[in-house]
Short mmCIF file of C-alpha atoms and ligand atoms in Angstrom, two decimals:
data_model
loop_
_atom_site.label_atom_id
_atom_site.label_comp_id
_atom_site.label_asym_id
_atom_site.label_seq_id
_atom_site.Cartn_x
_atom_site.Cartn_y
_atom_site.Cartn_z
CA UNK A 1 7.19 -45.69 2.42
CA UNK A 2 9.74 -45.24 -0.35
CA UNK A 3 12.14 -42.42 -0.95
CA UNK A 4 10.47 -39.43 -2.59
CA UNK A 5 10.98 -35.73 -3.26
CA UNK A 6 8.22 -33.16 -2.81
CA UNK A 7 9.01 -30.23 -5.07
CA UNK A 8 7.45 -26.93 -4.05
CA UNK A 9 5.75 -24.75 -6.65
CA UNK A 10 6.04 -21.78 -6.90
CA UNK A 11 9.80 -21.74 -6.33
CA UNK A 12 12.77 -19.97 -7.87
CA UNK A 13 12.82 -16.84 -10.00
CA UNK A 14 10.20 -14.17 -9.39
CA UNK A 15 9.26 -11.53 -11.95
CA UNK A 16 11.59 -8.91 -10.44
CA UNK A 17 14.64 -11.19 -10.47
CA UNK A 18 13.96 -12.39 -13.97
CA UNK A 19 13.84 -8.79 -15.14
CA UNK A 20 16.98 -7.74 -13.22
CA UNK A 21 19.10 -10.62 -14.52
CA UNK A 22 17.81 -10.06 -18.05
CA UNK A 23 18.67 -6.36 -17.68
CA UNK A 24 22.34 -7.17 -17.07
CA UNK A 25 22.37 -9.69 -19.91
CA UNK A 26 20.77 -7.16 -22.27
CA UNK A 27 23.13 -4.40 -21.13
CA UNK A 28 26.08 -6.67 -21.95
CA UNK A 29 24.55 -7.51 -25.30
CA UNK A 30 23.55 -3.98 -26.30
CA UNK A 31 26.57 -2.09 -24.93
CA UNK A 32 29.29 -4.75 -24.59
CA UNK A 33 31.42 -5.34 -21.51
CA UNK A 34 32.26 -4.03 -19.07
CA UNK A 35 28.90 -3.42 -17.46
CA UNK A 36 29.22 -2.37 -13.84
CA UNK A 37 26.59 -3.53 -11.35
CA UNK A 38 26.18 -1.82 -7.98
CA UNK A 39 25.97 -4.63 -5.37
CA UNK A 40 24.91 -8.12 -6.38
CA UNK A 41 22.19 -7.83 -9.04
CA UNK A 42 20.32 -10.46 -7.00
CA UNK A 43 21.59 -12.33 -3.96
CA UNK A 44 22.71 -15.49 -5.68
CA UNK A 45 26.27 -16.76 -6.01
CA UNK A 46 25.70 -18.67 -9.24
CA UNK A 47 24.01 -15.71 -10.94
CA UNK A 48 26.78 -13.33 -9.92
CA UNK A 49 29.55 -15.76 -10.96
CA UNK A 50 27.92 -16.44 -14.33
CA UNK A 51 27.39 -12.75 -15.13
CA UNK A 52 30.95 -11.95 -14.01
CA UNK A 53 32.27 -14.47 -16.52
CA UNK A 54 30.31 -12.64 -19.20
CA UNK A 55 31.79 -9.25 -18.41
CA UNK A 56 29.74 -7.79 -15.55
CA UNK A 57 31.80 -6.12 -12.84
CA UNK A 58 30.15 -6.07 -9.43
CA UNK A 59 31.07 -3.11 -7.23
CA UNK A 60 30.01 -2.05 -3.76
CA UNK A 61 29.50 1.61 -4.63
CA UNK A 62 29.28 3.58 -7.85
CA UNK A 63 32.52 5.44 -7.07
CA UNK A 64 34.33 2.23 -7.99
CA UNK A 65 33.15 2.59 -11.61
CA UNK A 66 35.18 4.89 -13.89
CA UNK A 67 33.58 8.16 -15.08
CA UNK A 68 31.16 7.61 -17.95
CA UNK A 69 30.77 3.88 -17.19
CA UNK A 70 27.50 2.03 -17.51
CA UNK A 71 26.15 0.99 -14.10
CA UNK A 72 23.14 -1.19 -13.29
CA UNK A 73 21.33 -0.71 -9.98
CA UNK A 74 20.35 -4.04 -8.39
CA UNK A 75 16.85 -5.48 -7.94
CA UNK A 76 16.87 -4.42 -4.26
CA UNK A 77 16.71 -0.71 -5.09
CA UNK A 78 18.80 2.33 -4.19
CA UNK A 79 18.36 5.46 -2.11
CA UNK A 80 18.17 8.91 -3.73
CA UNK A 81 21.68 9.57 -2.38
CA UNK A 82 23.04 6.72 -4.50
CA UNK A 83 21.29 8.07 -7.60
CA UNK A 84 22.74 11.53 -6.90
CA UNK A 85 26.21 10.11 -6.49
CA UNK A 86 25.96 8.32 -9.84
CA UNK A 87 24.65 11.46 -11.52
CA UNK A 88 27.47 13.52 -9.99
CA UNK A 89 30.02 11.17 -11.55
CA UNK A 90 28.27 11.25 -14.92
CA UNK A 91 27.68 7.53 -14.96
CA UNK A 92 25.15 6.06 -17.35
CA UNK A 93 22.68 4.08 -15.27
CA UNK A 94 20.15 1.33 -15.78
CA UNK A 95 17.72 0.85 -12.94
CA UNK A 96 16.89 -2.82 -12.33
CA UNK A 97 15.03 -2.10 -9.07
CA UNK A 98 12.02 -4.42 -8.88
CA UNK A 99 8.82 -2.42 -9.49
CA UNK A 100 7.43 -3.93 -6.27
CA UNK A 101 10.35 -2.45 -4.33
CA UNK A 102 9.78 0.88 -6.09
CA UNK A 103 6.17 0.69 -4.92
CA UNK A 104 7.37 0.60 -1.30
CA UNK A 105 9.65 3.58 -2.00
CA UNK A 106 6.62 5.50 -3.31
CA UNK A 107 4.67 4.65 -0.16
CA UNK A 108 7.57 5.84 2.00
CA UNK A 109 7.76 9.14 0.09
CA UNK A 110 4.01 9.68 0.30
CA UNK A 111 3.74 9.06 4.05
CA UNK A 112 6.82 11.18 4.69
CA UNK A 113 5.24 14.03 2.69
CA UNK A 114 2.17 13.69 4.91
CA UNK A 115 4.53 13.84 7.90
CA UNK A 116 3.84 10.38 9.32
CA UNK A 117 6.29 8.47 11.47
CA UNK A 118 7.09 5.42 9.35
CA UNK A 119 8.04 2.16 11.06
CA UNK A 120 9.91 0.08 8.51
CA UNK A 121 9.93 -3.61 9.38
CA UNK A 122 13.08 -5.17 7.94
CA UNK A 123 16.62 -6.39 8.46
CA UNK A 124 19.25 -3.82 9.38
CA UNK A 125 21.98 -3.57 6.76
CA UNK A 126 19.96 -5.22 3.99
CA UNK A 127 20.31 -3.26 0.74
CA UNK A 128 16.57 -2.98 0.21
CA UNK A 129 16.05 -1.49 3.67
CA UNK A 130 18.90 0.98 3.11
CA UNK A 131 17.33 2.06 -0.17
CA UNK A 132 13.81 2.45 1.23
CA UNK A 133 14.94 4.19 4.43
CA UNK A 134 17.05 6.54 2.31
CA UNK A 135 13.89 7.94 0.70
CA UNK A 136 12.92 9.69 3.93
CA UNK A 137 15.55 9.18 6.63
CA UNK A 138 14.01 11.77 8.93
CA UNK A 139 10.65 9.99 8.99
CA UNK A 140 11.64 6.33 8.94
CA UNK A 141 12.82 4.11 11.77
CA UNK A 142 13.72 0.47 11.43
CA UNK A 143 11.98 -2.22 13.48
CA UNK A 144 13.63 -5.61 13.11
CA UNK A 145 11.54 -7.82 15.40
CA UNK A 146 8.75 -7.68 17.99
CA UNK A 147 11.49 -7.25 20.62
CA UNK A 148 12.35 -3.82 19.19
CA UNK A 149 8.83 -2.48 19.59
CA UNK A 150 9.17 -1.30 23.20
CA UNK A 151 12.02 1.02 22.22
CA UNK A 152 10.12 2.77 19.40
CA UNK A 153 9.30 6.42 19.99
CA UNK A 154 7.08 8.50 17.71
CA UNK A 155 6.08 12.16 17.62
CA UNK A 156 2.31 11.59 17.34
CA UNK A 157 0.98 8.07 18.14
CA UNK A 158 -2.10 8.87 16.01
CA UNK A 159 0.02 9.35 12.90
CA UNK A 160 2.05 6.21 12.44
CA UNK A 161 2.24 3.75 9.55
CA UNK A 162 4.21 0.54 9.10
CA UNK A 163 5.87 -0.51 5.85
CA UNK A 164 8.19 -3.44 5.23
CA UNK A 165 10.95 -5.06 3.29
CA UNK A 166 9.49 -7.22 0.50
CA UNK A 167 11.21 -10.48 1.45
CA UNK A 168 10.31 -11.07 5.11
CA UNK A 169 8.59 -13.96 6.85
CA UNK A 170 4.87 -13.20 6.69
CA UNK A 171 4.17 -14.78 10.11
CA UNK A 172 7.05 -13.05 11.90
CA UNK A 173 6.12 -9.72 10.38
CA UNK A 174 2.52 -10.09 11.53
CA UNK A 175 3.82 -10.78 15.05
CA UNK A 176 5.89 -7.59 14.93
CA UNK A 177 2.90 -5.64 13.63
CA UNK A 178 0.66 -7.01 16.40
CA UNK A 179 3.19 -5.78 18.96
CA UNK A 180 3.35 -2.39 17.23
CA UNK A 181 -0.43 -2.14 17.18
CA UNK A 182 -0.62 -2.82 20.91
CA UNK A 183 1.50 0.28 21.41
CA UNK A 184 -0.12 2.33 18.63
CA UNK A 185 -3.74 1.18 18.23
CA UNK A 186 -4.39 3.44 15.22
CA UNK A 187 -1.27 2.23 13.40
CA UNK A 188 -1.95 2.34 9.66
CA UNK A 189 -1.29 -0.57 7.34
CA UNK A 190 0.58 -0.19 4.04
CA UNK A 191 -1.88 0.63 1.24
CA UNK A 192 -1.16 -2.84 -0.24
CA UNK A 193 1.02 -5.76 0.89
CA UNK A 194 4.69 -4.82 0.98
CA UNK A 195 5.81 -8.44 1.37
CA UNK A 196 5.53 -9.32 -2.29
CA UNK A 197 3.49 -12.02 -3.99
CA UNK A 198 6.60 -14.14 -4.71
CA UNK A 199 7.81 -14.12 -1.12
CA UNK A 200 4.34 -15.00 0.11
CA UNK A 201 3.72 -17.74 -2.46
CA UNK A 202 7.06 -19.48 -1.78
CA UNK A 203 6.33 -19.52 1.94
CA UNK A 204 2.81 -20.92 1.42
CA UNK A 205 4.20 -23.74 -0.77
CA UNK A 206 6.86 -24.65 1.82
CA UNK A 207 4.26 -24.68 4.59
CA UNK A 208 2.11 -27.06 2.56
CA UNK A 209 4.86 -29.64 2.13
CA UNK A 210 6.96 -29.24 5.30
CA UNK A 211 4.80 -31.37 7.66
CA UNK A 212 5.37 -34.38 5.38
CA UNK A 213 9.12 -33.87 5.07
CA UNK A 214 11.95 -35.47 7.06
CA UNK A 215 14.24 -32.94 5.46
CA UNK A 216 13.69 -29.74 3.47
CA UNK A 217 16.44 -28.46 1.17
CA UNK A 218 16.22 -24.81 0.15
CA UNK A 219 18.43 -23.77 -2.74
CA UNK A 220 19.61 -20.21 -2.21
CA UNK A 221 22.51 -18.07 -1.00
CA UNK A 222 23.23 -17.11 2.62
CA UNK A 223 22.66 -13.39 1.97
CA UNK A 224 19.30 -13.99 0.28
CA UNK A 225 16.69 -12.88 2.78
CA UNK A 226 13.76 -14.63 1.12
CA UNK A 227 15.71 -17.90 0.78
CA UNK A 228 16.81 -17.90 4.43
CA UNK A 229 13.18 -17.27 5.43
CA UNK A 230 12.14 -20.44 3.57
CA UNK A 231 14.40 -22.53 5.83
CA UNK A 232 12.84 -20.95 8.92
CA UNK A 233 9.31 -21.39 7.58
CA UNK A 234 10.01 -25.08 6.81
CA UNK A 235 11.23 -25.70 10.34
CA UNK A 236 8.35 -23.90 12.01
CA UNK A 237 5.84 -25.71 9.76
CA UNK A 238 7.10 -29.10 10.97
CA UNK A 239 9.95 -30.25 8.72
CA UNK A 240 12.27 -32.71 10.49
CA UNK A 241 15.28 -30.63 9.41
CA UNK A 242 15.96 -27.89 6.87
CA UNK A 243 19.14 -26.63 5.21
CA UNK A 244 20.10 -23.86 2.81
CA UNK A 245 22.49 -24.82 -0.01
CA UNK A 246 23.90 -22.92 -2.95
CA UNK A 247 24.69 -26.07 -4.93
CA UNK A 248 23.93 -29.82 -4.81
CA UNK A 249 27.57 -30.50 -3.88
CA UNK A 250 26.96 -28.84 -0.49
CA UNK A 251 24.55 -31.58 0.58
CA UNK A 252 26.07 -33.42 3.53
CA UNK A 253 25.29 -37.11 3.12
CA UNK A 254 24.73 -37.36 6.89
CA UNK A 255 21.58 -35.20 6.38
CA UNK A 256 20.12 -38.01 4.28
CA UNK A 257 20.51 -40.76 6.93
CA UNK A 258 17.14 -42.34 7.71
CA UNK A 259 15.33 -39.80 5.51
CA UNK A 260 12.51 -40.83 3.19
CA UNK A 261 10.67 -37.66 2.15
CA UNK A 262 12.75 -34.66 1.08
CA UNK A 263 11.08 -31.33 0.39
CA UNK A 264 12.84 -29.17 -2.20
CA UNK A 265 12.38 -25.51 -2.98
CA UNK A 266 14.41 -22.45 -4.00
CA UNK A 267 14.49 -18.75 -3.27
CA UNK A 268 13.30 -16.02 -5.63
CA UNK A 269 16.86 -15.34 -6.85
CA UNK A 270 17.69 -18.96 -7.73
CA UNK A 271 17.92 -20.26 -11.32
CA UNK A 272 16.08 -23.53 -11.93
CA UNK A 273 19.26 -25.22 -13.18
CA UNK A 274 20.48 -25.38 -9.57
CA UNK A 275 17.29 -27.15 -8.46
CA UNK A 276 17.75 -29.61 -11.34
CA UNK A 277 21.26 -30.24 -10.02
CA UNK A 278 19.83 -31.21 -6.63
CA UNK A 279 17.20 -33.47 -8.21
CA UNK A 280 19.93 -35.27 -10.21
CA UNK A 281 22.15 -35.60 -7.13
CA UNK A 282 19.32 -37.10 -5.11
CA UNK A 283 18.23 -39.41 -7.96
CA UNK A 284 21.69 -40.98 -7.89
CA UNK A 285 21.09 -41.75 -4.22
CA UNK A 286 17.69 -43.37 -4.66
CA UNK A 287 15.26 -40.42 -4.62
CA UNK A 288 13.84 -40.91 -8.09
CA UNK A 289 10.19 -40.21 -7.37
CA UNK A 290 9.44 -36.45 -7.66
CA UNK A 291 6.00 -35.04 -6.87
CA UNK A 292 5.22 -31.34 -7.32
CA UNK A 293 3.24 -29.61 -4.55
CA UNK A 294 1.56 -26.74 -6.35
CA UNK A 295 -0.10 -24.03 -4.25
CA UNK A 296 -0.31 -21.12 -6.74
CA UNK A 297 0.07 -20.21 -10.40
CA UNK A 298 2.30 -17.21 -11.08
CA UNK A 299 1.89 -15.29 -14.31
CA UNK A 300 3.29 -11.84 -13.46
CA UNK A 301 6.06 -10.49 -15.67
CA UNK A 302 7.68 -7.07 -15.82
CA UNK A 303 8.99 -5.31 -18.91
CA UNK A 304 12.71 -4.49 -19.03
CA UNK A 305 13.98 -1.26 -17.45
CA UNK A 306 13.08 1.56 -19.84
CA UNK A 307 16.75 2.31 -20.58
CA UNK A 308 16.96 -1.08 -22.33
CA UNK A 309 13.83 -0.88 -24.40
CA UNK A 310 14.31 -0.20 -28.15
CA UNK A 311 15.18 3.37 -29.21
CA UNK A 312 16.24 4.54 -25.77
CA UNK A 313 19.57 6.14 -25.08
CA UNK A 314 21.13 5.27 -21.72
CA UNK A 315 22.21 8.36 -19.89
O1 LIG B 1 15.68 -11.93 -0.57
P1 LIG B 1 16.58 -10.79 -0.79
O2 LIG B 1 15.89 -9.47 -0.62
O3 LIG B 1 17.84 -10.85 0.06
O4 LIG B 1 17.05 -10.78 -2.30
P2 LIG B 1 17.30 -11.86 -3.41
O5 LIG B 1 17.73 -13.17 -2.88
O6 LIG B 1 18.21 -11.21 -4.40
O7 LIG B 1 15.87 -12.10 -4.06
C1 LIG B 1 15.28 -11.20 -4.89
C2 LIG B 1 14.56 -10.14 -4.17
C3 LIG B 1 15.04 -8.80 -4.58
C4 LIG B 1 14.19 -7.69 -4.08
O8 LIG B 1 13.15 -7.81 -3.50
FE1 LIG B 2 10.32 -8.10 -6.69
FE2 LIG B 2 9.33 -9.73 -4.85
FE3 LIG B 2 11.08 -10.62 -6.57
FE4 LIG B 2 11.84 -8.90 -4.70
S1 LIG B 2 11.13 -11.00 -4.37
S2 LIG B 2 12.43 -8.87 -6.83
S3 LIG B 2 10.00 -7.61 -4.55
S4 LIG B 2 9.01 -9.84 -7.07
#
């Protein structure tokens, strides 16, 4: 068999990332630099570097922005405490939280109002989890893996619901939920999937191609949860090897030794230009045949944050 690339589809930007990146670009265009952004707008090195060159200033917390500054909240969402802090400092804010993350926040608020114990499946320290948990800290506890389940304590085992981060491994999460349900048989499911369509679709596409691949390359940054999950999914679905790279130049030529079929995909925060860079790099080394493995069509788009729509003042 000759050298070939299987290119996963869907891959790359999801609707929430597209909107968040566009929000920073529009903020720069409409208001001029500097535009402050709390945390990385999305977890991608190239995106952050490119926006920085155009006048975005990435800060860890809003108190690093001067009074009156314009601050964008990242796609991963923020807790009410962060909103309050920004309001207290009279910052003008643009909220680029993905509507599908906001949906999980609404679920958390609703179940907290109804006095449920909420078990939030997610990664400790991830910005999205901090934002969601911050909606109802007294009702929410974090469960990272099935191993954590034994240590969970709830007030009323009949009144427990699980919610999750949007960018987890579907299979691992189901394993955690099975373990939770063994302890709490009446555990309620989220009203609709919290792991979003984009995360799910990218994992399905990787699973479809991985068994045929000697090597899978995932374009994405180390701190991108959904991108890291794609490497794990590739390996557990039978890829010979799998690596995460930010740029084509990070490919170690030793990975290519004896390899014929390379699977290629990218996380939800990854611009397509970086995937093109990998395709060009591999073409120079003999992988000229590219076949797309298409497992879903994505058509979802979100309108810009309301603060950026025409005739809106940012306050
Ligand atoms: O996968 P992560 O949540 O770490 O985030 P990104 O790599 O920025 O991807 C976009 C998802 C943002 C929110 O769900
Ligand atoms: Fe929204 Fe899903 Fe994209 Fe996150 S990965 S920004 S939840 S669409």
